[in-house]
CSV table of C-alpha atoms and ligand atoms in Angstrom, one decimal:
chain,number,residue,atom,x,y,z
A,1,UNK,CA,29.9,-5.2,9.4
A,2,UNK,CA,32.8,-4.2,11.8
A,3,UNK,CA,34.2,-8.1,10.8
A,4,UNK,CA,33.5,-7.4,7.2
A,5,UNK,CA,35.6,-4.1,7.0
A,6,UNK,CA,38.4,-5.7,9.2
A,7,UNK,CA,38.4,-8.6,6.8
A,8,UNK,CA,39.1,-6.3,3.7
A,9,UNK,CA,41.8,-4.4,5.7
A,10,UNK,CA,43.6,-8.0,5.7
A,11,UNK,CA,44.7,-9.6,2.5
A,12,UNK,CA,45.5,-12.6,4.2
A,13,UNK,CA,42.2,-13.6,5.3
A,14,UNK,CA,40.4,-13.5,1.8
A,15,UNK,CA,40.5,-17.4,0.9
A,16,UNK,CA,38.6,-18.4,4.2
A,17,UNK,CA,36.2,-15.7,3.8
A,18,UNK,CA,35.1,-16.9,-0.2
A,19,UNK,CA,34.8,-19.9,1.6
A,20,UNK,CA,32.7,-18.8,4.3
A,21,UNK,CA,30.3,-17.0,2.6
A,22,UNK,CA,27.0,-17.9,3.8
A,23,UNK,CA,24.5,-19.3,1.1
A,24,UNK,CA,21.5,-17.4,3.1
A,25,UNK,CA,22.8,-14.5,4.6
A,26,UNK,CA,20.0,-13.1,7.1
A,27,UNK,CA,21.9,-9.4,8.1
A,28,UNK,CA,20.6,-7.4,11.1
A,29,UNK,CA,17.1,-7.7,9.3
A,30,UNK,CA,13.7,-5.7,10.7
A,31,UNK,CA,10.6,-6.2,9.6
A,32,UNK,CA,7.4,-3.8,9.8
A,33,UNK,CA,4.4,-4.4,9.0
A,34,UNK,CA,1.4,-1.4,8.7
A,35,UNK,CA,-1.7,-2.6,9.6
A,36,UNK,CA,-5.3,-1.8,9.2
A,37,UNK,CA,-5.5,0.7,11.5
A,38,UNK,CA,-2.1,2.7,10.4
A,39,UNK,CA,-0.5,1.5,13.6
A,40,UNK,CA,3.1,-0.5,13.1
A,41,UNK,CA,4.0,-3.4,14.1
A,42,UNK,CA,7.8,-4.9,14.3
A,43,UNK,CA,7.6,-8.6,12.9
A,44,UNK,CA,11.4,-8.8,13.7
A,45,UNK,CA,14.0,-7.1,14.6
A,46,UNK,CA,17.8,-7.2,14.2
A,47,UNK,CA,17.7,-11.2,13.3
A,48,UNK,CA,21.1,-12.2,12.1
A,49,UNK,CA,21.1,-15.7,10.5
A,50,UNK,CA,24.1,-17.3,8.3
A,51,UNK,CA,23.5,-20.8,7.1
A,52,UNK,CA,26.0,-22.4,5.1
A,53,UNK,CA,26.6,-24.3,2.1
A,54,UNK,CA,24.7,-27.4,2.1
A,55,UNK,CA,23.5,-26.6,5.5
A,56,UNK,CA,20.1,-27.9,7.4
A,57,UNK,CA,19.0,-25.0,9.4
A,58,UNK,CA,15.6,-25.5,11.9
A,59,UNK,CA,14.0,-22.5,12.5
A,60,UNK,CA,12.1,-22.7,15.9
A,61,UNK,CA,9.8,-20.4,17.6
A,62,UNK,CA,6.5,-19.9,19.1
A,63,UNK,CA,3.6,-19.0,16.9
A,64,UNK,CA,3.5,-15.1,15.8
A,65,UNK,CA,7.4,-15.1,16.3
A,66,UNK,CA,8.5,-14.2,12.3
A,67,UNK,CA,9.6,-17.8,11.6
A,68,UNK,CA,7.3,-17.0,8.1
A,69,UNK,CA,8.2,-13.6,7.8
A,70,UNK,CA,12.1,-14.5,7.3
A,71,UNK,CA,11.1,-17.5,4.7
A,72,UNK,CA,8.9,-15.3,3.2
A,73,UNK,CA,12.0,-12.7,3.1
A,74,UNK,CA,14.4,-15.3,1.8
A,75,UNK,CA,12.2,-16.3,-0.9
A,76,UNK,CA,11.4,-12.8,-2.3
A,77,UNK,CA,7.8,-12.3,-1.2
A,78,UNK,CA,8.7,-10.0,1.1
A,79,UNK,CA,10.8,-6.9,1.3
A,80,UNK,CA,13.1,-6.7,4.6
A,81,UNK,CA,12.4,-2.8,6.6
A,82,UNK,CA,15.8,-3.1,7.9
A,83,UNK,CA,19.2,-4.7,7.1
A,84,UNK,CA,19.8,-7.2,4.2
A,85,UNK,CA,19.6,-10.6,3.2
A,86,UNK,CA,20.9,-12.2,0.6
A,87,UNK,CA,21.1,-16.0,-1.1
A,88,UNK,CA,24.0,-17.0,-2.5
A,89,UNK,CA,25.8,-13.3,-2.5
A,90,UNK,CA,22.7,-12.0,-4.4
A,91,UNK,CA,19.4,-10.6,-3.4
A,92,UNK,CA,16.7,-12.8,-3.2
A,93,UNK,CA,14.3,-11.3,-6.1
A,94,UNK,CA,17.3,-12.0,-8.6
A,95,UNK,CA,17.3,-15.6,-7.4
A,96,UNK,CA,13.3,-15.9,-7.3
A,97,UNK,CA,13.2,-14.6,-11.2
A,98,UNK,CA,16.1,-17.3,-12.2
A,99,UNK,CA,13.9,-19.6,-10.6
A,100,UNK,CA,17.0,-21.1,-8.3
A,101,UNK,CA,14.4,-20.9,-5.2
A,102,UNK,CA,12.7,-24.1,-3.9
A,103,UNK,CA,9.9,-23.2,-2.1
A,104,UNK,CA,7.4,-25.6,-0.4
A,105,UNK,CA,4.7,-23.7,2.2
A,106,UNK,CA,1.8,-24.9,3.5
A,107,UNK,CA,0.0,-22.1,1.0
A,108,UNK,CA,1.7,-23.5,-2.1
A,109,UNK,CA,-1.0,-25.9,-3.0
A,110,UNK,CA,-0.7,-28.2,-5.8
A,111,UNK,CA,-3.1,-27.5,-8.7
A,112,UNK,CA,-5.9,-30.2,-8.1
A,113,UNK,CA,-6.8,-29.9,-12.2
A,114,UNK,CA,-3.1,-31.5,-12.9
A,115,UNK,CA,-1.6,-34.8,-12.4
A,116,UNK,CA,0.8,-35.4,-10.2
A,117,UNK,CA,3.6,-35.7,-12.7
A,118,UNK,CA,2.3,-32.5,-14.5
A,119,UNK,CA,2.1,-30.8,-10.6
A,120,UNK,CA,6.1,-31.9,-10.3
A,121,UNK,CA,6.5,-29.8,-13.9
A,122,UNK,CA,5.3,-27.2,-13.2
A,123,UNK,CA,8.5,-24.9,-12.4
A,124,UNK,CA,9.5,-26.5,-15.8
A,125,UNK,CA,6.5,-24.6,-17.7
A,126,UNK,CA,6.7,-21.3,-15.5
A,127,UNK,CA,10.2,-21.3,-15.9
A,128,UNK,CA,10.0,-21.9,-20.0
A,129,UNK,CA,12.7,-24.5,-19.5
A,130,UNK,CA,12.2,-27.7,-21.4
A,131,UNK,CA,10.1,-30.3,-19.0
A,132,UNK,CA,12.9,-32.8,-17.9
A,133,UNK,CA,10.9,-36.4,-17.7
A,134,UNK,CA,14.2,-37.9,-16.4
A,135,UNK,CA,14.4,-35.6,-13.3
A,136,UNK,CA,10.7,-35.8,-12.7
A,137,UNK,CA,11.0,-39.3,-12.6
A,138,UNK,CA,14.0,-39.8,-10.2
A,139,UNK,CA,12.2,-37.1,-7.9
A,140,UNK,CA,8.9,-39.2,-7.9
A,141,UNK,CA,11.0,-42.0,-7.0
A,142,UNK,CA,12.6,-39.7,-4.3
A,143,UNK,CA,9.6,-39.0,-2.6
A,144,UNK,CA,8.1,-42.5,-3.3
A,145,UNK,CA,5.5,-42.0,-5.1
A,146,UNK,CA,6.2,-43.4,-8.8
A,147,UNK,CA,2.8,-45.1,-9.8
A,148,UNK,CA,1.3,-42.1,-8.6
A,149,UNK,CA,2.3,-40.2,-11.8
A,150,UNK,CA,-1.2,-39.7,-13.5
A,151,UNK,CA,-3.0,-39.5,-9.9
A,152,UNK,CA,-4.9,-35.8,-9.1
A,153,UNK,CA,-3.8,-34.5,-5.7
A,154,UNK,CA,-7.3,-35.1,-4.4
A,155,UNK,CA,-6.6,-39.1,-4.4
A,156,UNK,CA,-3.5,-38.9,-2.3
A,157,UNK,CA,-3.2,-38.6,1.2
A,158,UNK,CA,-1.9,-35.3,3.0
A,159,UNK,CA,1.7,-36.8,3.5
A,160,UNK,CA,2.0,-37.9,-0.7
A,161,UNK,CA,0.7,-34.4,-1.5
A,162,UNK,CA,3.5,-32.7,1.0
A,163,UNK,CA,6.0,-35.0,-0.8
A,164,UNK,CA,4.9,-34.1,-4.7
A,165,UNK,CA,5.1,-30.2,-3.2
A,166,UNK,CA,9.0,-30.7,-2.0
A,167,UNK,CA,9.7,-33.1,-5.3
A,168,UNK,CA,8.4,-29.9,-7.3
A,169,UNK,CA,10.4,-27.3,-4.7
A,170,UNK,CA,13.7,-29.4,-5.5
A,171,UNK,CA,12.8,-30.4,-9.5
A,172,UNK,CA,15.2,-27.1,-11.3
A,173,UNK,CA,17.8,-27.9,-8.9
A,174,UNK,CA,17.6,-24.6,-6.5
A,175,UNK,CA,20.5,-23.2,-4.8
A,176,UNK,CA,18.4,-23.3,-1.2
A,177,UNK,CA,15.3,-24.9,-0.2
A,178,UNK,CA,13.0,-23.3,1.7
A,179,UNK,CA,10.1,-25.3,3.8
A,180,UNK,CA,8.0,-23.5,5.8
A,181,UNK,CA,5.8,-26.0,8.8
A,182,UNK,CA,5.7,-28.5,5.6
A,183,UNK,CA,4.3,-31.3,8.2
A,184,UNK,CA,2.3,-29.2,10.3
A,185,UNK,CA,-1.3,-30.2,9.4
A,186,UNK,CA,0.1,-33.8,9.5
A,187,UNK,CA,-0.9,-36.4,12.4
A,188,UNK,CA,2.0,-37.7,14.7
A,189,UNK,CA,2.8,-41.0,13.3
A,190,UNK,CA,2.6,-39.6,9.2
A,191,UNK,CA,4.6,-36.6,10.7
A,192,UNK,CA,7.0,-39.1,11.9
A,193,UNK,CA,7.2,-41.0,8.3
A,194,UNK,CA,8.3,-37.6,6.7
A,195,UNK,CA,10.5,-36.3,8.8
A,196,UNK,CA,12.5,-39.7,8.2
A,197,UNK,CA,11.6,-39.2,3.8
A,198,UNK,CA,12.9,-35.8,4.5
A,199,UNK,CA,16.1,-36.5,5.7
A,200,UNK,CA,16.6,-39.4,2.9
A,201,UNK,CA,15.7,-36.8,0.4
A,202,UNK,CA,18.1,-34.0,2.1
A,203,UNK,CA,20.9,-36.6,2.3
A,204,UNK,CA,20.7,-37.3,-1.6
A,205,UNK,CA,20.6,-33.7,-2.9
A,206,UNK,CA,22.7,-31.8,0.1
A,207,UNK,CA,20.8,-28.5,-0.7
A,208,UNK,CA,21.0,-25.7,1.7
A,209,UNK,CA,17.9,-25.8,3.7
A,210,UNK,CA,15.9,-23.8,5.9
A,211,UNK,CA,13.2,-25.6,7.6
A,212,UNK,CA,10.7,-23.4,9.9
A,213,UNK,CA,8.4,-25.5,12.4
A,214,UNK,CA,7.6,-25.5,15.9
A,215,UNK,CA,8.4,-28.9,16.7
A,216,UNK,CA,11.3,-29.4,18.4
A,217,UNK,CA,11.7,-33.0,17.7
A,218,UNK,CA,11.4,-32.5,14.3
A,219,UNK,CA,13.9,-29.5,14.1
A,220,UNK,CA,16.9,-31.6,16.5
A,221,UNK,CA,16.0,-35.1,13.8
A,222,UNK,CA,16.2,-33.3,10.7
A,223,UNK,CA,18.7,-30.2,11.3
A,224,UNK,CA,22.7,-30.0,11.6
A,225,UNK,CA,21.8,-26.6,13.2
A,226,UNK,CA,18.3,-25.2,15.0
A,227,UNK,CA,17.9,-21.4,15.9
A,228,UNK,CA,15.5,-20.4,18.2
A,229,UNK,CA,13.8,-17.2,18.4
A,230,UNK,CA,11.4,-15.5,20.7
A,231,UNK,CA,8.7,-13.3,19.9
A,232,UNK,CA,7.3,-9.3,19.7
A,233,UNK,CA,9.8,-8.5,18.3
A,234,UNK,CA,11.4,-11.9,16.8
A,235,UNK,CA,15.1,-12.3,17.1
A,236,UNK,CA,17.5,-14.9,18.0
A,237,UNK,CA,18.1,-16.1,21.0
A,238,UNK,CA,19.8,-19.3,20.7
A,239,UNK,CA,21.8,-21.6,18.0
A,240,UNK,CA,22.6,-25.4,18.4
A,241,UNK,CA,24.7,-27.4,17.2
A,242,UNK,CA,23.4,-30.8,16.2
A,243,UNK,CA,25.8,-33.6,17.3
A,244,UNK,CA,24.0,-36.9,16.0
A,245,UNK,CA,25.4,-38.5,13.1
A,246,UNK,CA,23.5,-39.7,9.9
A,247,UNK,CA,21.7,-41.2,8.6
A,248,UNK,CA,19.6,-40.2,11.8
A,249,UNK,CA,17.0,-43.4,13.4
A,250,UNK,CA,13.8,-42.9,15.0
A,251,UNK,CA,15.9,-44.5,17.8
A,252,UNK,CA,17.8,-41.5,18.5
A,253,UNK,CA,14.5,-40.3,20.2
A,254,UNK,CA,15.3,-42.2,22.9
A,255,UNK,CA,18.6,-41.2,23.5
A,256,UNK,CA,19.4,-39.2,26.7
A,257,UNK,CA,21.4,-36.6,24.7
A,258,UNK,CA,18.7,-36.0,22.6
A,259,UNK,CA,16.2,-35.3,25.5
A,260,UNK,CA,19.1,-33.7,27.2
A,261,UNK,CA,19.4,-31.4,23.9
A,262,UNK,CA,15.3,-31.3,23.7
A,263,UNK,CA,14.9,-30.0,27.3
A,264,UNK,CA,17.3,-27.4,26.6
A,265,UNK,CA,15.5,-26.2,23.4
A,266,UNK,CA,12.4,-26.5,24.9
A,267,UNK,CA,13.7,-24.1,27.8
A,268,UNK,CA,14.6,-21.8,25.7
A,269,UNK,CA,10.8,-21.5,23.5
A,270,UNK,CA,9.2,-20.5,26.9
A,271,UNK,CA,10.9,-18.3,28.8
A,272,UNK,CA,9.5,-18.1,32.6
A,273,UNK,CA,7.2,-20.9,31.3
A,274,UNK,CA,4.8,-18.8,29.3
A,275,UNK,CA,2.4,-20.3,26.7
B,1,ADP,P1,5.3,-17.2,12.7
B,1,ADP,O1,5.5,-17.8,11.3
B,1,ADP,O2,6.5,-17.4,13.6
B,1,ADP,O3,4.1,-17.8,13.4
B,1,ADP,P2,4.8,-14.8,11.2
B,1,ADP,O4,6.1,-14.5,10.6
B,1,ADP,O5,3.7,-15.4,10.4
B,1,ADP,O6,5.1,-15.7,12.5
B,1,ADP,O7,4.3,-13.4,11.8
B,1,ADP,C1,5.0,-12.6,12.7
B,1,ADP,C2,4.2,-11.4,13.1
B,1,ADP,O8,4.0,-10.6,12.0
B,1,ADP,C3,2.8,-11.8,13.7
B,1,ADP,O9,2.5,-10.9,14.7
B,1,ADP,C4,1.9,-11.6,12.4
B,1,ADP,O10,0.6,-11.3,12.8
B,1,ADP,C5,2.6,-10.4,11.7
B,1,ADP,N1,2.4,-10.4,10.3
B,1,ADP,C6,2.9,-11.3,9.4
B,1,ADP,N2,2.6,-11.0,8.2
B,1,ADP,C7,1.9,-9.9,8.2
B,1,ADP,C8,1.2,-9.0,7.2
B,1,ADP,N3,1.3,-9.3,5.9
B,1,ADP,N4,0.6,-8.0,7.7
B,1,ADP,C9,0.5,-7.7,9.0
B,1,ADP,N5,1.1,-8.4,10.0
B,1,ADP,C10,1.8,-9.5,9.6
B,2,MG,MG1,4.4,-19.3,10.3
């Protein structure tokens, strides 16, 4: 706030701040819940979070720490206590109704009565936007799974259905893409597969993304930048800086900067070693 009002005060600032403003803008946010019992609990509290233009933001954290709760707050299901976020300069239930929010949680199931191509075309129909074959199409082919286009969800495996959920997140070209533990229910080797899918996928469409998981292997392979929070109340403790190049290789898992980078991260989700 204090930098904003400075920033105003000096003309000579204002093209570097149009440039700099953040695509998801997380500001001083707090989050309440009520629960059953009329007592209140504080989801998060006074979590800052800028991610940039075309960005690949991790969200790390241990379970219960509001890694959902700020998704959720991005993408308009929730309302923030406290503070303000915004997407692109603009709150996020304005960006929800114009349909310019991917979305792909682990509770967005696919429809198991459509086809997989009719799953992808969805947004289309909600939207009322005529169905685009030729981007449904080049997003099956994304995600690898053209052939698959009549399929029900019920015939592919976990990973395929994860990939037809982000080809139908990304398939009206959002302005941020929002994935919330998308590989979580996934075993280790599969998990491993998609986290390299992901990033070809990322590296054709560049959108601003935020990814929530609690891997941190996943979050330092797939993220220029991975936040860390800590829990009751969740806030932000820690933000690194990613310093591999792309296109990123299994390999790099065995580099000593990336266990270096991995230790540190790993530090940082358990404080005095508590599980
Ligand atoms: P994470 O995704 O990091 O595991 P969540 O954002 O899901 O954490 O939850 C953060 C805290 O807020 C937890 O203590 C959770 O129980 C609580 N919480 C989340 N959603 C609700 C809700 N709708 N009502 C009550 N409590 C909630
Ligand atoms: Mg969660």
């Amino acid at each position: 706030m204090m930098q904003e009002k400075s920033a105003l005060i000096l003309p000579t600032e204002q093209p570097e701040i149009s440039q700099e403003q953040p695509a998801i803008h997380v500001d001083r946010v707090g989050k309440t819940f009520t629960l059953n019992d009329g007592t209140e609990l504080s989801a998060i509290d006074e979590v800052d979070l800028k991610i940039g233009k075309g960005e690949f933001v991790a969200l790390l954290g241990p379970s219960g720490c509001g890694k959902s709760t700020i998704l959720r707050l991005v993408a308009a299901l929730e309302q923030a206590s406290k503070g303000r976020v915004s997407v692109e300069g603009r709150e996020p239930r304005e960006l929800s109704k114009a349909h310019r929010l991917g979305v792909a949680f682990q509770d967005h199931a696919l429809l198991p009565w459509l086809t997989i191509e009719d799953n992808v075309a969805l947004p289309f129909k909600v939207s009322g936007k005529p169905v685009d074959q030729a981007r449904i199409g080049y997003l099956l082919d994304l995600v690898g799974l053209r052939g698959f286009e009549t399929a029900r969800p019920r015939q592919l495996s976990g990973g395929m259905r994860q990939r037809v959920s982000i080809a139908r997140a990304l398939v009206l070209h959002p302005d941020v893409l929002l994935l919330d533990e998308p590989f979580g229910a996934l075993d280790a080797v599969t998990r491993r597969h998609m986290n390299v899918e992901l990033q070809r996928i990322w590296s054709e469409e560049r959108i601003t993304t935020l990814l929530v998981t609690h891997a941190v292997e996943e979050a330092l392979f797939l993220a220029d930048r991975v936040v860390v929070m800590s829990g009751r109340p969740g806030r932000v403790i820690k933000s690194i800086d990613v310093p591999f190049a792309r296109p990123r290789l299994p390999e790099m898992q065995r580099l000593a900067e990336f266990h270096h980078i991995a230790d540190e991260l790993t530090l940082a989700l358990e404080p005095g070693g508590q599980h």
